[in-house]
GROMACS .gro file of C-alpha atoms in nm:
model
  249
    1UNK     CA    1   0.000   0.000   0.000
    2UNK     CA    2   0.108   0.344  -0.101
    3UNK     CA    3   0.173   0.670   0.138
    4UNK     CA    4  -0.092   0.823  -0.029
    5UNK     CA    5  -0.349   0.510   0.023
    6UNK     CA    6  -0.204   0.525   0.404
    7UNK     CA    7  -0.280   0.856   0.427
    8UNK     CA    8  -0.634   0.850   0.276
    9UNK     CA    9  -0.705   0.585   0.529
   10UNK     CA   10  -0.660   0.789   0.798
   11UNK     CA   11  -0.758   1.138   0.693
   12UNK     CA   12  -1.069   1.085   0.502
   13UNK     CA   13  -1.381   1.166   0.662
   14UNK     CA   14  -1.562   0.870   0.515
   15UNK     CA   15  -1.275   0.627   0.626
   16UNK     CA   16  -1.314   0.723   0.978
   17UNK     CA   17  -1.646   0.705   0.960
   18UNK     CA   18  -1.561   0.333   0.890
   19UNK     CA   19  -1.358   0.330   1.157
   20UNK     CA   20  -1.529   0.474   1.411
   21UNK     CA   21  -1.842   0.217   1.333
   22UNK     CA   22  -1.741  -0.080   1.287
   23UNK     CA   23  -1.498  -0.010   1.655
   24UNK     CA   24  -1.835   0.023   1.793
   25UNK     CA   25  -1.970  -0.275   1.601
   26UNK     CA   26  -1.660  -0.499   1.754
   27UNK     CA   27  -1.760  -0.352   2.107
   28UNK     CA   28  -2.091  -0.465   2.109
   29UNK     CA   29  -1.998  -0.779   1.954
   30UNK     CA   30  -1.894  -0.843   2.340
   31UNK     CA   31  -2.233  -0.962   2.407
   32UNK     CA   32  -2.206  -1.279   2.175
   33UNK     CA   33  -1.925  -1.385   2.447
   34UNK     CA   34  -2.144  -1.286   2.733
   35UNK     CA   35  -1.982  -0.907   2.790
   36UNK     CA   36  -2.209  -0.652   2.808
   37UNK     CA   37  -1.949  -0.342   2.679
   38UNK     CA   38  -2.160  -0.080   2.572
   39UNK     CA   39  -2.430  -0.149   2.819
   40UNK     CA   40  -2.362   0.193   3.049
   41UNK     CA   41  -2.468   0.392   2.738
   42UNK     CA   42  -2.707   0.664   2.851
   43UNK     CA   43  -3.124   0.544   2.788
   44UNK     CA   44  -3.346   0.833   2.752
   45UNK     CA   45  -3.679   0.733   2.909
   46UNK     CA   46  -4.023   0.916   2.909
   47UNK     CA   47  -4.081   1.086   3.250
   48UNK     CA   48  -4.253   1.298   3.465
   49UNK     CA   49  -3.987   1.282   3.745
   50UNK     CA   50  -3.645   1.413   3.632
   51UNK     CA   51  -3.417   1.137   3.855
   52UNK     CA   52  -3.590   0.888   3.625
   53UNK     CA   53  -3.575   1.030   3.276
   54UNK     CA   54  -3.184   0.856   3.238
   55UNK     CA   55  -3.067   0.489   3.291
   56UNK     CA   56  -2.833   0.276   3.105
   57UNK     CA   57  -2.911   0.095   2.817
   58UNK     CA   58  -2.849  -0.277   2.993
   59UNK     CA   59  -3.056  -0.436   3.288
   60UNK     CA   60  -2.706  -0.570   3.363
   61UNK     CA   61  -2.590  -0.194   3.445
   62UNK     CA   62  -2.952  -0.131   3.611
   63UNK     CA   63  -2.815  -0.003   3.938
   64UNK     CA   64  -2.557   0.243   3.761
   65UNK     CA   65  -2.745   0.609   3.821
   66UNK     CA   66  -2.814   0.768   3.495
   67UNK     CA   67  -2.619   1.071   3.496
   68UNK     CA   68  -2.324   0.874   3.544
   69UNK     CA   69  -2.421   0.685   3.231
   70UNK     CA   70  -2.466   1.027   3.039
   71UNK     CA   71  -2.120   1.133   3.178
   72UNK     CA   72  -1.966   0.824   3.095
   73UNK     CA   73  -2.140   0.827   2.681
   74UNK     CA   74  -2.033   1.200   2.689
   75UNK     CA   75  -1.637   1.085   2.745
   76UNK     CA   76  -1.675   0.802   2.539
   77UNK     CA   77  -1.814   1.032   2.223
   78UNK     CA   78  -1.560   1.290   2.292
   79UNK     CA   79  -1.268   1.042   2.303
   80UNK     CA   80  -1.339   0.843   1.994
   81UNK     CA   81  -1.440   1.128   1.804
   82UNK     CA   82  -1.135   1.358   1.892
   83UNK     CA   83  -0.928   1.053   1.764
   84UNK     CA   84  -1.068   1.132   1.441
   85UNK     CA   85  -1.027   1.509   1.472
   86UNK     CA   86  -0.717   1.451   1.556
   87UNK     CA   87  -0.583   1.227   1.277
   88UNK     CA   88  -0.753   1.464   1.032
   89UNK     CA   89  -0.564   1.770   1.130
   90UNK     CA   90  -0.887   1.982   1.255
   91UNK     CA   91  -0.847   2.216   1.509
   92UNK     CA   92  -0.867   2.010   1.843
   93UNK     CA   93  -0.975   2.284   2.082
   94UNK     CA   94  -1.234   2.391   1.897
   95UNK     CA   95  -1.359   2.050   1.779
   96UNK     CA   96  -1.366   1.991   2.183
   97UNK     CA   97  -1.540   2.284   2.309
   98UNK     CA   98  -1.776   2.256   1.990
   99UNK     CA   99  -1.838   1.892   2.022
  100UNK     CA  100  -1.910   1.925   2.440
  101UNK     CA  101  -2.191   2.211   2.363
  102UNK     CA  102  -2.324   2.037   2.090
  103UNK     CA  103  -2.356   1.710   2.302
  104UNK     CA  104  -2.499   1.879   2.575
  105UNK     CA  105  -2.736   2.111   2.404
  106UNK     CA  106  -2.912   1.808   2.173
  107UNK     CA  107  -2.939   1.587   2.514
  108UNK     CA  108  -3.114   1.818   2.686
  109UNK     CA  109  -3.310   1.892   2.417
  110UNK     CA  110  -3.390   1.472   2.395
  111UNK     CA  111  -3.484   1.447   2.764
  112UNK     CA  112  -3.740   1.716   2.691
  113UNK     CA  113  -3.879   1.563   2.372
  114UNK     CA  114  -3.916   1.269   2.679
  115UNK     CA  115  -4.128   1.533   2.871
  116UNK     CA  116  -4.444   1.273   2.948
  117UNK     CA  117  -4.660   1.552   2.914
  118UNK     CA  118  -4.526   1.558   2.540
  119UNK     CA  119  -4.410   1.251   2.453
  120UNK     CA  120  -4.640   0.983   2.649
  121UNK     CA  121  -4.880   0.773   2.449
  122UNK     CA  122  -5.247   0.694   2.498
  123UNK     CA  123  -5.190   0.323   2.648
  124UNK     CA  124  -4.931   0.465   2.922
  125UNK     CA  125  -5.069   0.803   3.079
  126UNK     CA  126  -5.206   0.575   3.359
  127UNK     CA  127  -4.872   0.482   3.426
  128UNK     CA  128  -4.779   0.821   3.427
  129UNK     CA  129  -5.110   0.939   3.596
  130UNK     CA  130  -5.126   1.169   3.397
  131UNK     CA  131  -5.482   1.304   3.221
  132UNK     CA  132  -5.378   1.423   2.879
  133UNK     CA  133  -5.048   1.409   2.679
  134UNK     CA  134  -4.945   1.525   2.325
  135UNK     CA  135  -4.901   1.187   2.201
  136UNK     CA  136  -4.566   1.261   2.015
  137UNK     CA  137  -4.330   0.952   2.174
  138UNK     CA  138  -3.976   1.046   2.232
  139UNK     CA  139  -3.914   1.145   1.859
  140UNK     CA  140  -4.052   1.451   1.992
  141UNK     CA  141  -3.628   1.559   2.068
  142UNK     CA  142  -3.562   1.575   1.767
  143UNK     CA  143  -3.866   1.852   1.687
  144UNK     CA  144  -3.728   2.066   1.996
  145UNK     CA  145  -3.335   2.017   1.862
  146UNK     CA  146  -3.443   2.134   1.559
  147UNK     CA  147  -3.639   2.468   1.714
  148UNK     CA  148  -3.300   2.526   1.910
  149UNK     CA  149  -3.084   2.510   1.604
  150UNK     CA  150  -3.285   2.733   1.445
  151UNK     CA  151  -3.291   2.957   1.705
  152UNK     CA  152  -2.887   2.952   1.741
  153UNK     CA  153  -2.874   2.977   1.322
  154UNK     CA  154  -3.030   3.277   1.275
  155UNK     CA  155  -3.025   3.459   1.613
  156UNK     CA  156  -2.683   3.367   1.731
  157UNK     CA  157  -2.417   3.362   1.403
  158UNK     CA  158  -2.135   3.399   1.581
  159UNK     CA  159  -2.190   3.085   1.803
  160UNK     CA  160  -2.324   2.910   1.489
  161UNK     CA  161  -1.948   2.973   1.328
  162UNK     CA  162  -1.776   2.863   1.634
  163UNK     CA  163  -1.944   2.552   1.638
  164UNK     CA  164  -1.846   2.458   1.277
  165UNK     CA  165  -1.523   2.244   1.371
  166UNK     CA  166  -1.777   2.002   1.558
  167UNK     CA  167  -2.080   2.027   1.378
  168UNK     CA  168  -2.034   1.719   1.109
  169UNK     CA  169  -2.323   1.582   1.008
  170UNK     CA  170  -2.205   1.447   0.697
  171UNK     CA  171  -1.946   1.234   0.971
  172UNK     CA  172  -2.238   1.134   1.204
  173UNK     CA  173  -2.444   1.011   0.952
  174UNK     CA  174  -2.226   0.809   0.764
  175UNK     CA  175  -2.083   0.649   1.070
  176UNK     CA  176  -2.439   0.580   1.243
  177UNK     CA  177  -2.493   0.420   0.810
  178UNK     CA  178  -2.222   0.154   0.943
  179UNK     CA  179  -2.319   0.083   1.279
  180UNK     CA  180  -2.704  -0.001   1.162
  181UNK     CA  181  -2.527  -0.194   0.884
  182UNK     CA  182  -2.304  -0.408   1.128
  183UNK     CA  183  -2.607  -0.448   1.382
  184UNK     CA  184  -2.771  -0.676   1.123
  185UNK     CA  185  -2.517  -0.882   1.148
  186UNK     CA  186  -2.543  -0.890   1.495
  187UNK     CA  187  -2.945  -0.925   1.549
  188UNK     CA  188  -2.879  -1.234   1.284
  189UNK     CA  189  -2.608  -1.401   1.562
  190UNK     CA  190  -2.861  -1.409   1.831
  191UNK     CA  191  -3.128  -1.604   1.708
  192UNK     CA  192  -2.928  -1.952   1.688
  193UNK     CA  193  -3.174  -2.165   1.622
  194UNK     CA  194  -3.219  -2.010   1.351
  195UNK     CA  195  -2.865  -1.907   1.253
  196UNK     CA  196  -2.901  -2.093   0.887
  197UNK     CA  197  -3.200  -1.920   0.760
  198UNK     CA  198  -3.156  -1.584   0.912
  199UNK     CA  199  -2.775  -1.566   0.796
  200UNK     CA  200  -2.908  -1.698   0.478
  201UNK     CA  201  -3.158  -1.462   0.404
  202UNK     CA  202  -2.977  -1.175   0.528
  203UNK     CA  203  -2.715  -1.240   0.277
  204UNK     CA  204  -2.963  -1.285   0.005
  205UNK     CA  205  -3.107  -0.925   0.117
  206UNK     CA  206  -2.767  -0.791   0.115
  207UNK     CA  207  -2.676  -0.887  -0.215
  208UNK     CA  208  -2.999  -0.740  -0.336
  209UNK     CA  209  -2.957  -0.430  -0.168
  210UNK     CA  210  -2.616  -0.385  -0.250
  211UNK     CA  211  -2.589  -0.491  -0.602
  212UNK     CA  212  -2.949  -0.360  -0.699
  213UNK     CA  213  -3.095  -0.066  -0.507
  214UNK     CA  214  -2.755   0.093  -0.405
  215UNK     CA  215  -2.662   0.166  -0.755
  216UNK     CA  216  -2.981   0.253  -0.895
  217UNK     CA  217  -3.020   0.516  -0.585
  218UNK     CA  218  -2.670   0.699  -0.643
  219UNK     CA  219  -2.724   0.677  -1.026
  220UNK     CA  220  -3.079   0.840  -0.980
  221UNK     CA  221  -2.948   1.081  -0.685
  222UNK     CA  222  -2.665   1.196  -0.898
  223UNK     CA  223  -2.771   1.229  -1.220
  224UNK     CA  224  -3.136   1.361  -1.183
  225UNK     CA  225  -3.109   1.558  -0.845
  226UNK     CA  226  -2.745   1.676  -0.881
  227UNK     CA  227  -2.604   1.534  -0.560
  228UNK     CA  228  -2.240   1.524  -0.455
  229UNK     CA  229  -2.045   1.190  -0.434
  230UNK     CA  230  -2.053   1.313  -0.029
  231UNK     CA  231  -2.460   1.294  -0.048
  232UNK     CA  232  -2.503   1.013  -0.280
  233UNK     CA  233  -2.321   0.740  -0.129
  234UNK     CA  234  -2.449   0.795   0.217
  235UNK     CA  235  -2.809   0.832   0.082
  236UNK     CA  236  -2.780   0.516  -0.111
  237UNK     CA  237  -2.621   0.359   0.185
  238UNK     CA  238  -2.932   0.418   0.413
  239UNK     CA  239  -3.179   0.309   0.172
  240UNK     CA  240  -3.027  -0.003   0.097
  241UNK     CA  241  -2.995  -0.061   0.472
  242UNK     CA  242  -3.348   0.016   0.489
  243UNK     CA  243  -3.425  -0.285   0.237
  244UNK     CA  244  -3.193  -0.494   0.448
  245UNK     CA  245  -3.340  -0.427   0.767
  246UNK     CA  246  -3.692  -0.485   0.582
  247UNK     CA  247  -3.621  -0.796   0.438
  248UNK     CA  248  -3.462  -0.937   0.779
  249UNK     CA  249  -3.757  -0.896   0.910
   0.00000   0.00000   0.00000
């Protein structure tokens, strides 16, 4: 391998997006062998009491308090993705400081999208005893992170540009694209009796997806809507892990 294939290895954005997901794919393929190593990852839950709106991901971490589990997914995110920055030659400070407000800023804005008052549906207000709710499930988060960016956009440009180092969607999105990918794998490993058929099928739905609907998609994204190579491939990649995930099921 060439310097210059070493080098694109480790400073592309897509390649570490690679990276970064299929690290995360080997850490949770710890639970095949019976370790549980991403099971303190932070659980947003629907509440009406605050204490009870965060616990970890895993009954086997049940008695870990859930700030603790946000702290520890905080360091972990910071960590892994700084390794990235890092390698990549963007501005760490800045990435840092960026990435911490960004974190911080979209989780709070999740735990209120988990308001039950907002989020809590029909079949569970008894539970909540509450009388009415808007009925919007957790997804909710992602309608009040998108309020607050717009707020920060267009009222607040100057925090907007320092925030640029961190803010990567293009990054996030691609690496979340390999994680889903590499969960199917997983989801297929833990239903043993039937290993054959599931593994079997899945790779039948992955040659279909891969070979068939992830072409047509970036042909059809790039030549009729004018996307990138950046937006294409990552676009293609999600719907053919759509069909995947479809089919698997």
């Amino acid at each position: 391998m060439s310097s210059t294939q070493r080098s694109s290895l480790l400073k592309s954005e897509d390649w570490w997006a690679v990276w970064l997901g299929l690290f995360i794919f080997l850490l949770g393929l710890g639970k095949l062998a019976g370790m549980d190593l991403l099971g303190w990852v932070v659980k947003t839950n629907i509440w009406t009491d605050l204490s009870k709106a965060l616990t970890p991901v895993s009954d086997a971490y049940k008695g870990m308090p859930g700030i603790l589990s946000l702290l520890l997914t905080y360091v972990f995110m910071l960590a892994v993705t700084t390794i990235g920055a890092a390698t990549m030659g963007w501005d760490l400070k800045r990435f840092m400081a960026g990435f911490t407000i960004i974190f911080w800023v979209t989780y709070a804005c999740w735990i209120c999208g988990n308001y039950a008052y907002i989020a809590a549906t029909p079949d569970v207000l008894a539970k909540f005893k509450i009388p009415w709710s808007l009925s919007l499930t957790g997804e909710a988060g992602f309608i009040v992170a998108l309020l607050v960016g717009l707020i920060l956009a267009n009222l607040f440009p100057g925090v907007t540009r320092f925030l640029q180092e961190a803010a990567r969607p293009e990054w996030f999105i691609k690496t979340a694209i390999v994680i889903l990918g590499a969960t199917i794998g997983i989801k297929a490993s833990e239903s043993i009796g039937l290993a054959g058929t599931v593994l079997f099928r899945g790779f039948c739905a992955i040659v279909e997806a891969y070979l068939i609907y992830w072409p047509i998609v970036y042909y059809i994204s790039r030549k009729y809507f004018r996307f990138t190579p950046e937006w294409a491939a990552p676009l293609a990649s999600g719907i053919s892990g759509t069909c995947i995930t479809k089919a698997d099921s």
